[in-house]
Tab-separated table of C-alpha atoms and ligand atoms in Angstrom:
chain	number	residue	atom	x	y	z
A	27	UNK	CA	-0.019	-0.062	0.163
A	28	UNK	CA	2.904	2.315	0.806
A	29	UNK	CA	4.014	2.204	-3.004
A	30	UNK	CA	0.683	3.148	-4.052
A	31	UNK	CA	0.659	6.271	-1.858
A	32	UNK	CA	3.976	7.307	-3.381
A	33	UNK	CA	3.307	7.025	-6.911
A	34	UNK	CA	1.518	9.587	-8.848
A	35	UNK	CA	-0.633	7.019	-10.553
A	36	UNK	CA	-1.173	3.274	-9.261
A	37	UNK	CA	-3.709	1.289	-11.071
A	38	UNK	CA	-4.185	-2.105	-9.066
A	39	UNK	CA	-6.230	-5.117	-10.685
A	40	UNK	CA	-8.665	-2.925	-12.409
A	41	UNK	CA	-11.395	-5.019	-14.273
A	42	UNK	CA	-13.986	-2.837	-16.256
A	43	UNK	CA	-16.900	-3.620	-18.156
A	44	UNK	CA	-19.279	-1.602	-20.618
A	45	UNK	CA	-22.796	-2.952	-21.209
A	46	UNK	CA	-22.106	-6.072	-19.128
A	47	UNK	CA	-18.998	-6.764	-21.574
A	48	UNK	CA	-15.584	-7.240	-20.024
A	49	UNK	CA	-13.403	-4.904	-21.735
A	50	UNK	CA	-10.356	-4.485	-19.057
A	51	UNK	CA	-9.431	-7.753	-17.365
A	52	UNK	CA	-7.163	-6.877	-14.447
A	53	UNK	CA	-4.905	-3.932	-15.137
A	54	UNK	CA	-1.723	-3.304	-12.977
A	55	UNK	CA	0.347	0.048	-13.795
A	56	UNK	CA	2.612	2.210	-11.616
A	57	UNK	CA	3.829	6.259	-12.770
A	58	UNK	CA	5.778	8.366	-10.960
A	59	UNK	CA	6.284	11.977	-11.545
A	60	UNK	CA	8.738	12.787	-14.305
A	61	UNK	CA	7.935	9.398	-16.063
A	62	UNK	CA	7.142	8.812	-19.586
A	63	UNK	CA	5.049	5.541	-20.222
A	64	UNK	CA	3.889	4.056	-23.598
A	65	UNK	CA	1.230	1.798	-24.038
A	66	UNK	CA	1.020	-0.112	-27.208
A	67	UNK	CA	-1.463	-2.777	-28.553
A	68	UNK	CA	-3.676	-3.994	-31.404
A	69	UNK	CA	-7.036	-2.400	-32.227
A	70	UNK	CA	-9.597	-3.396	-29.772
A	71	UNK	CA	-6.933	-4.421	-27.134
A	72	UNK	CA	-8.700	-2.277	-24.585
A	73	UNK	CA	-6.330	1.151	-24.771
A	74	UNK	CA	-8.869	3.994	-25.297
A	75	UNK	CA	-11.034	2.303	-22.453
A	76	UNK	CA	-8.434	2.216	-20.358
A	77	UNK	CA	-7.509	5.959	-20.762
A	78	UNK	CA	-11.072	6.958	-20.541
A	79	UNK	CA	-11.686	4.772	-17.457
A	80	UNK	CA	-8.619	6.679	-15.788
A	81	UNK	CA	-10.449	9.757	-16.942
A	82	UNK	CA	-13.512	8.835	-15.579
A	83	UNK	CA	-16.022	8.240	-18.392
A	84	UNK	CA	-19.290	7.115	-17.197
A	85	UNK	CA	-19.686	4.434	-19.631
A	86	UNK	CA	-16.938	2.392	-18.299
A	87	UNK	CA	-18.119	0.529	-15.096
A	88	UNK	CA	-14.937	-0.380	-12.609
A	89	UNK	CA	-15.907	-4.186	-11.387
A	90	UNK	CA	-12.768	-4.593	-9.594
A	91	UNK	CA	-9.793	-2.708	-8.450
A	92	UNK	CA	-8.557	0.737	-7.600
A	93	UNK	CA	-7.113	3.760	-9.188
A	94	UNK	CA	-4.981	5.409	-6.924
A	95	UNK	CA	-4.143	9.169	-8.133
A	96	UNK	CA	-2.174	11.554	-5.615
A	97	UNK	CA	-2.575	9.028	-3.230
A	98	UNK	CA	-6.264	8.887	-2.870
A	99	UNK	CA	-8.637	6.348	-4.435
A	100	UNK	CA	-10.404	8.144	-7.452
A	101	UNK	CA	-12.550	5.358	-8.847
A	102	UNK	CA	-15.854	7.123	-8.365
A	103	UNK	CA	-14.759	10.816	-8.888
A	104	UNK	CA	-16.242	12.607	-11.675
A	105	UNK	CA	-13.994	13.619	-14.682
A	106	UNK	CA	-13.986	17.266	-13.659
A	107	UNK	CA	-12.881	16.347	-10.136
A	108	UNK	CA	-9.953	14.387	-11.798
A	109	UNK	CA	-9.026	17.014	-14.059
A	110	UNK	CA	-8.578	19.494	-10.754
A	111	UNK	CA	-6.386	16.782	-9.344
A	112	UNK	CA	-4.222	17.000	-12.170
A	113	UNK	CA	-5.456	14.564	-14.547
A	114	UNK	CA	-5.871	15.303	-18.472
A	115	UNK	CA	-6.845	13.344	-21.464
A	116	UNK	CA	-6.200	14.611	-25.129
A	117	UNK	CA	-8.799	13.135	-27.049
A	118	UNK	CA	-8.555	10.836	-30.154
A	119	UNK	CA	-11.332	12.796	-32.094
A	120	UNK	CA	-11.793	15.950	-30.118
A	121	UNK	CA	-15.260	17.942	-31.203
A	122	UNK	CA	-15.644	21.054	-33.176
A	123	UNK	CA	-17.381	23.844	-31.087
A	124	UNK	CA	-19.062	26.565	-33.459
A	125	UNK	CA	-18.846	29.763	-31.993
A	126	UNK	CA	-15.920	29.347	-29.402
A	127	UNK	CA	-12.578	30.585	-30.172
A	128	UNK	CA	-9.750	28.134	-28.807
A	129	UNK	CA	-8.368	30.515	-26.750
A	130	UNK	CA	-11.648	30.813	-25.098
A	131	UNK	CA	-11.851	27.220	-24.627
A	132	UNK	CA	-8.790	27.064	-23.216
A	133	UNK	CA	-9.426	29.992	-20.914
A	134	UNK	CA	-12.586	28.121	-19.477
A	135	UNK	CA	-10.810	25.040	-18.888
A	136	UNK	CA	-7.905	26.903	-16.802
A	137	UNK	CA	-10.360	28.397	-14.760
A	138	UNK	CA	-12.103	25.274	-13.910
A	139	UNK	CA	-9.336	23.615	-12.681
A	140	UNK	CA	-7.271	26.745	-11.240
A	141	UNK	CA	-10.183	29.066	-10.048
A	142	UNK	CA	-9.579	29.523	-6.427
A	143	UNK	CA	-6.301	28.408	-5.925
A	144	UNK	CA	-2.914	29.673	-5.773
A	145	UNK	CA	-2.334	29.141	-9.735
A	146	UNK	CA	-5.633	31.373	-10.631
A	147	UNK	CA	-4.885	33.994	-13.256
A	148	UNK	CA	-6.469	37.143	-14.408
A	149	UNK	CA	-7.415	37.578	-18.052
A	150	UNK	CA	-4.267	39.310	-18.891
A	151	UNK	CA	-1.991	36.776	-17.217
A	152	UNK	CA	-3.804	33.992	-18.541
A	153	UNK	CA	-2.946	35.574	-22.182
A	154	UNK	CA	0.270	36.136	-21.435
A	155	UNK	CA	0.700	32.363	-20.576
A	156	UNK	CA	-1.023	31.144	-23.706
A	157	UNK	CA	0.947	33.420	-25.449
A	158	UNK	CA	4.256	31.691	-24.169
A	159	UNK	CA	2.893	28.506	-24.734
A	160	UNK	CA	2.294	29.571	-28.423
A	161	UNK	CA	5.478	30.406	-28.957
A	162	UNK	CA	7.181	27.774	-27.055
A	163	UNK	CA	5.429	24.793	-29.102
A	164	UNK	CA	5.778	26.908	-32.344
A	165	UNK	CA	1.841	26.835	-33.043
A	166	UNK	CA	0.709	29.430	-35.891
A	167	UNK	CA	-0.963	32.315	-33.475
A	168	UNK	CA	-4.044	32.165	-35.577
A	169	UNK	CA	-5.274	28.829	-34.564
A	170	UNK	CA	-5.999	29.872	-30.847
A	171	UNK	CA	-8.420	32.485	-32.502
A	172	UNK	CA	-10.444	30.425	-34.691
A	173	UNK	CA	-13.760	28.327	-33.460
A	174	UNK	CA	-12.545	25.366	-31.822
A	175	UNK	CA	-11.586	22.826	-34.144
A	176	UNK	CA	-13.973	23.693	-36.757
A	177	UNK	CA	-12.478	23.344	-40.015
A	178	UNK	CA	-8.986	22.397	-38.533
A	179	UNK	CA	-7.281	19.596	-40.055
A	180	UNK	CA	-6.355	16.385	-38.584
A	181	UNK	CA	-2.788	17.669	-37.261
A	182	UNK	CA	-4.412	21.017	-36.181
A	183	UNK	CA	-6.683	19.337	-33.873
A	184	UNK	CA	-3.748	17.419	-32.414
A	185	UNK	CA	-1.559	20.518	-32.099
A	186	UNK	CA	-4.969	22.251	-29.945
A	187	UNK	CA	-4.880	19.396	-27.499
A	188	UNK	CA	-1.101	19.654	-27.227
A	189	UNK	CA	-1.799	23.499	-26.298
A	190	UNK	CA	-4.352	22.587	-23.691
A	191	UNK	CA	-1.978	20.395	-22.093
A	192	UNK	CA	0.665	22.909	-22.326
A	193	UNK	CA	-1.705	25.436	-20.724
A	194	UNK	CA	-3.302	23.195	-18.023
A	195	UNK	CA	-0.045	21.746	-16.865
A	196	UNK	CA	-1.458	18.446	-15.625
A	197	UNK	CA	0.441	16.180	-13.581
A	198	UNK	CA	-0.297	13.097	-15.591
A	199	UNK	CA	-1.302	13.773	-19.163
A	200	UNK	CA	-2.889	10.897	-21.267
A	201	UNK	CA	-2.603	11.233	-25.121
A	202	UNK	CA	-4.741	8.447	-26.820
A	203	UNK	CA	-3.361	7.931	-30.387
A	204	UNK	CA	-2.174	11.578	-30.554
A	205	UNK	CA	-0.458	10.682	-34.109
A	206	UNK	CA	-3.312	8.996	-35.508
A	207	UNK	CA	-3.907	10.365	-39.300
A	208	UNK	CA	-0.934	12.359	-39.165
A	209	UNK	CA	1.842	11.928	-41.791
A	210	UNK	CA	5.230	11.611	-40.783
A	211	UNK	CA	6.600	15.295	-40.581
A	212	UNK	CA	3.500	16.306	-38.617
A	213	UNK	CA	4.334	13.146	-36.128
A	214	UNK	CA	7.569	14.573	-35.698
A	215	UNK	CA	6.276	18.131	-34.906
A	216	UNK	CA	3.788	16.702	-32.495
A	217	UNK	CA	6.429	14.634	-30.567
A	218	UNK	CA	8.899	17.834	-30.463
A	219	UNK	CA	5.965	19.469	-28.940
A	220	UNK	CA	5.338	16.884	-26.537
A	221	UNK	CA	9.235	16.671	-25.560
A	222	UNK	CA	9.273	20.554	-25.339
A	223	UNK	CA	6.341	20.039	-22.457
A	224	UNK	CA	8.120	17.341	-20.840
A	225	UNK	CA	11.214	19.519	-20.519
A	226	UNK	CA	9.092	22.518	-19.068
A	227	UNK	CA	7.398	20.100	-16.666
A	228	UNK	CA	9.820	17.811	-15.063
A	229	UNK	CA	7.377	16.325	-12.475
A	230	UNK	CA	4.793	15.885	-15.214
A	231	UNK	CA	4.207	12.517	-16.131
A	232	UNK	CA	3.017	11.339	-19.396
A	233	UNK	CA	1.107	7.993	-20.710
A	234	UNK	CA	1.441	8.015	-24.553
A	235	UNK	CA	-1.044	5.514	-26.173
A	236	UNK	CA	-0.233	4.271	-29.778
A	237	UNK	CA	0.696	1.818	-32.404
A	238	UNK	CA	2.931	3.303	-34.158
A	239	UNK	CA	6.630	2.738	-32.803
A	240	UNK	CA	8.072	5.393	-34.623
A	241	UNK	CA	6.883	7.220	-31.629
A	242	UNK	CA	9.299	5.387	-29.415
A	243	UNK	CA	12.379	6.885	-31.435
A	244	UNK	CA	10.926	10.328	-30.921
A	245	UNK	CA	9.926	10.268	-27.212
A	246	UNK	CA	12.426	7.686	-26.039
A	247	UNK	CA	9.833	6.893	-23.159
A	248	UNK	CA	10.924	5.382	-19.784
A	249	UNK	CA	8.788	2.395	-19.788
A	250	UNK	CA	6.716	0.605	-22.795
A	251	UNK	CA	4.025	-1.696	-21.928
A	252	UNK	CA	1.865	-3.751	-24.245
A	253	UNK	CA	-1.647	-4.483	-24.056
A	254	UNK	CA	-3.444	-7.498	-25.185
A	255	UNK	CA	-7.350	-8.393	-24.400
A	256	UNK	CA	-7.625	-5.646	-21.767
A	257	UNK	CA	-4.467	-6.889	-19.807
A	258	UNK	CA	-0.833	-5.459	-19.798
A	259	UNK	CA	1.049	-8.507	-21.069
A	260	UNK	CA	4.432	-7.042	-20.814
A	261	UNK	CA	6.378	-4.202	-19.585
A	262	UNK	CA	10.008	-2.909	-20.358
A	263	UNK	CA	12.152	-0.106	-21.789
A	264	UNK	CA	12.089	1.080	-25.512
A	265	UNK	CA	14.198	-1.896	-26.165
A	266	UNK	CA	10.681	-4.359	-25.635
A	267	UNK	CA	9.903	-3.300	-29.011
A	268	UNK	CA	12.718	-4.838	-30.412
A	269	UNK	CA	11.368	-8.259	-29.512
A	270	UNK	CA	7.796	-7.898	-30.326
A	271	UNK	CA	5.984	-8.357	-34.037
A	272	UNK	CA	4.542	-5.110	-34.243
A	273	UNK	CA	1.762	-6.020	-36.550
A	274	UNK	CA	0.503	-8.542	-33.615
A	275	UNK	CA	1.932	-7.469	-30.656
A	276	UNK	CA	1.881	-10.976	-29.625
B	308	ADP	P1	-8.170	0.131	-28.460
B	308	ADP	O1	-8.422	1.496	-28.185
B	308	ADP	O2	-6.996	-0.568	-27.947
B	308	ADP	O3	-8.427	0.108	-30.004
B	308	ADP	P2	-10.521	-0.133	-27.136
B	308	ADP	O4	-10.743	0.382	-25.604
B	308	ADP	O5	-11.491	1.077	-28.162
B	308	ADP	O6	-9.566	-0.493	-27.976
B	308	ADP	O7	-11.703	-1.315	-27.436
B	308	ADP	C1	-11.515	-2.627	-26.228
B	308	ADP	C2	-12.766	-3.473	-26.683
B	308	ADP	O8	-14.118	-2.737	-25.910
B	308	ADP	C3	-13.358	-3.746	-28.224
B	308	ADP	O9	-13.929	-4.939	-27.752
B	308	ADP	C4	-14.708	-2.507	-28.571
B	308	ADP	O10	-15.060	-3.246	-29.287
B	308	ADP	C5	-15.047	-2.647	-26.744
B	308	ADP	N1	-15.621	-1.321	-26.745
B	308	ADP	C6	-15.029	0.076	-26.557
B	308	ADP	N2	-15.895	0.975	-26.261
B	308	ADP	C7	-17.008	0.605	-26.444
B	308	ADP	C8	-18.083	1.047	-26.592
B	308	ADP	N3	-18.576	2.075	-26.308
B	308	ADP	N4	-19.527	0.315	-26.697
B	308	ADP	C9	-19.173	-1.095	-26.773
B	308	ADP	N5	-18.091	-1.730	-26.830
B	308	ADP	C10	-16.791	-1.187	-26.464
B	309	MG	MG1	-8.140	3.326	-29.135
């Protein structure tokens, strides 16, 4: 139990179902501050279900096991309560929000987490923070003026998610298939942005979900896990991928 309390995230024997169908079958995972973990696994192995369960999506029912985050069990907390504790999920398919400029959405997201805390910012202070992040990540400044995700390219949507992560500075960021649908150049840019954020936030941890081995080269994670049929069947360093048939993850 002491270990659970010291890790940032500690998942113990997590079993999850959706509509009476078992999807996660006993996941154990521990993540400490500053670590980057990658989860790989074929389609349908449960990667997105795991990330949505961590974030508290109501559709996923925990049947057994515990999720500890920052020393407390968060099994029954709502998504916004988890966000306040420092959990962030970058969505695989972020939705379009007509009439709400990206910078306004980012401001709202920031306020929801940090209002009435020592990180609360006045509008001009927030705008400074946003400007700084836009510069650091080399994001086109026009992007934050546009209606959120409306008419964004696949790559721009991912950049908006990355920018949100940079602004919110979560303790643990989960990135689900952040590379999906991107070409090699765009993947390189996204990974460079993630690496920039890793440098800026040395105590933050990252859980990157992908089935693209190329991400391992760009991100050089501390740990790699292979998921199959709702379980983590193997964990190791980036070297693990060399032993694995990347098409089958057998
Ligand atoms: P991955 O992200 O690794 O591709 P998923 O977590 O999306 O895997 O899916 C794991 C399993 O859960 C699959 O068998 C999938 O069909 C099922 N599943 C996921 N989401 C739902 C849902 N909303 N309704 C029904 N089944 C689901
Ligand atoms: Mg998925």
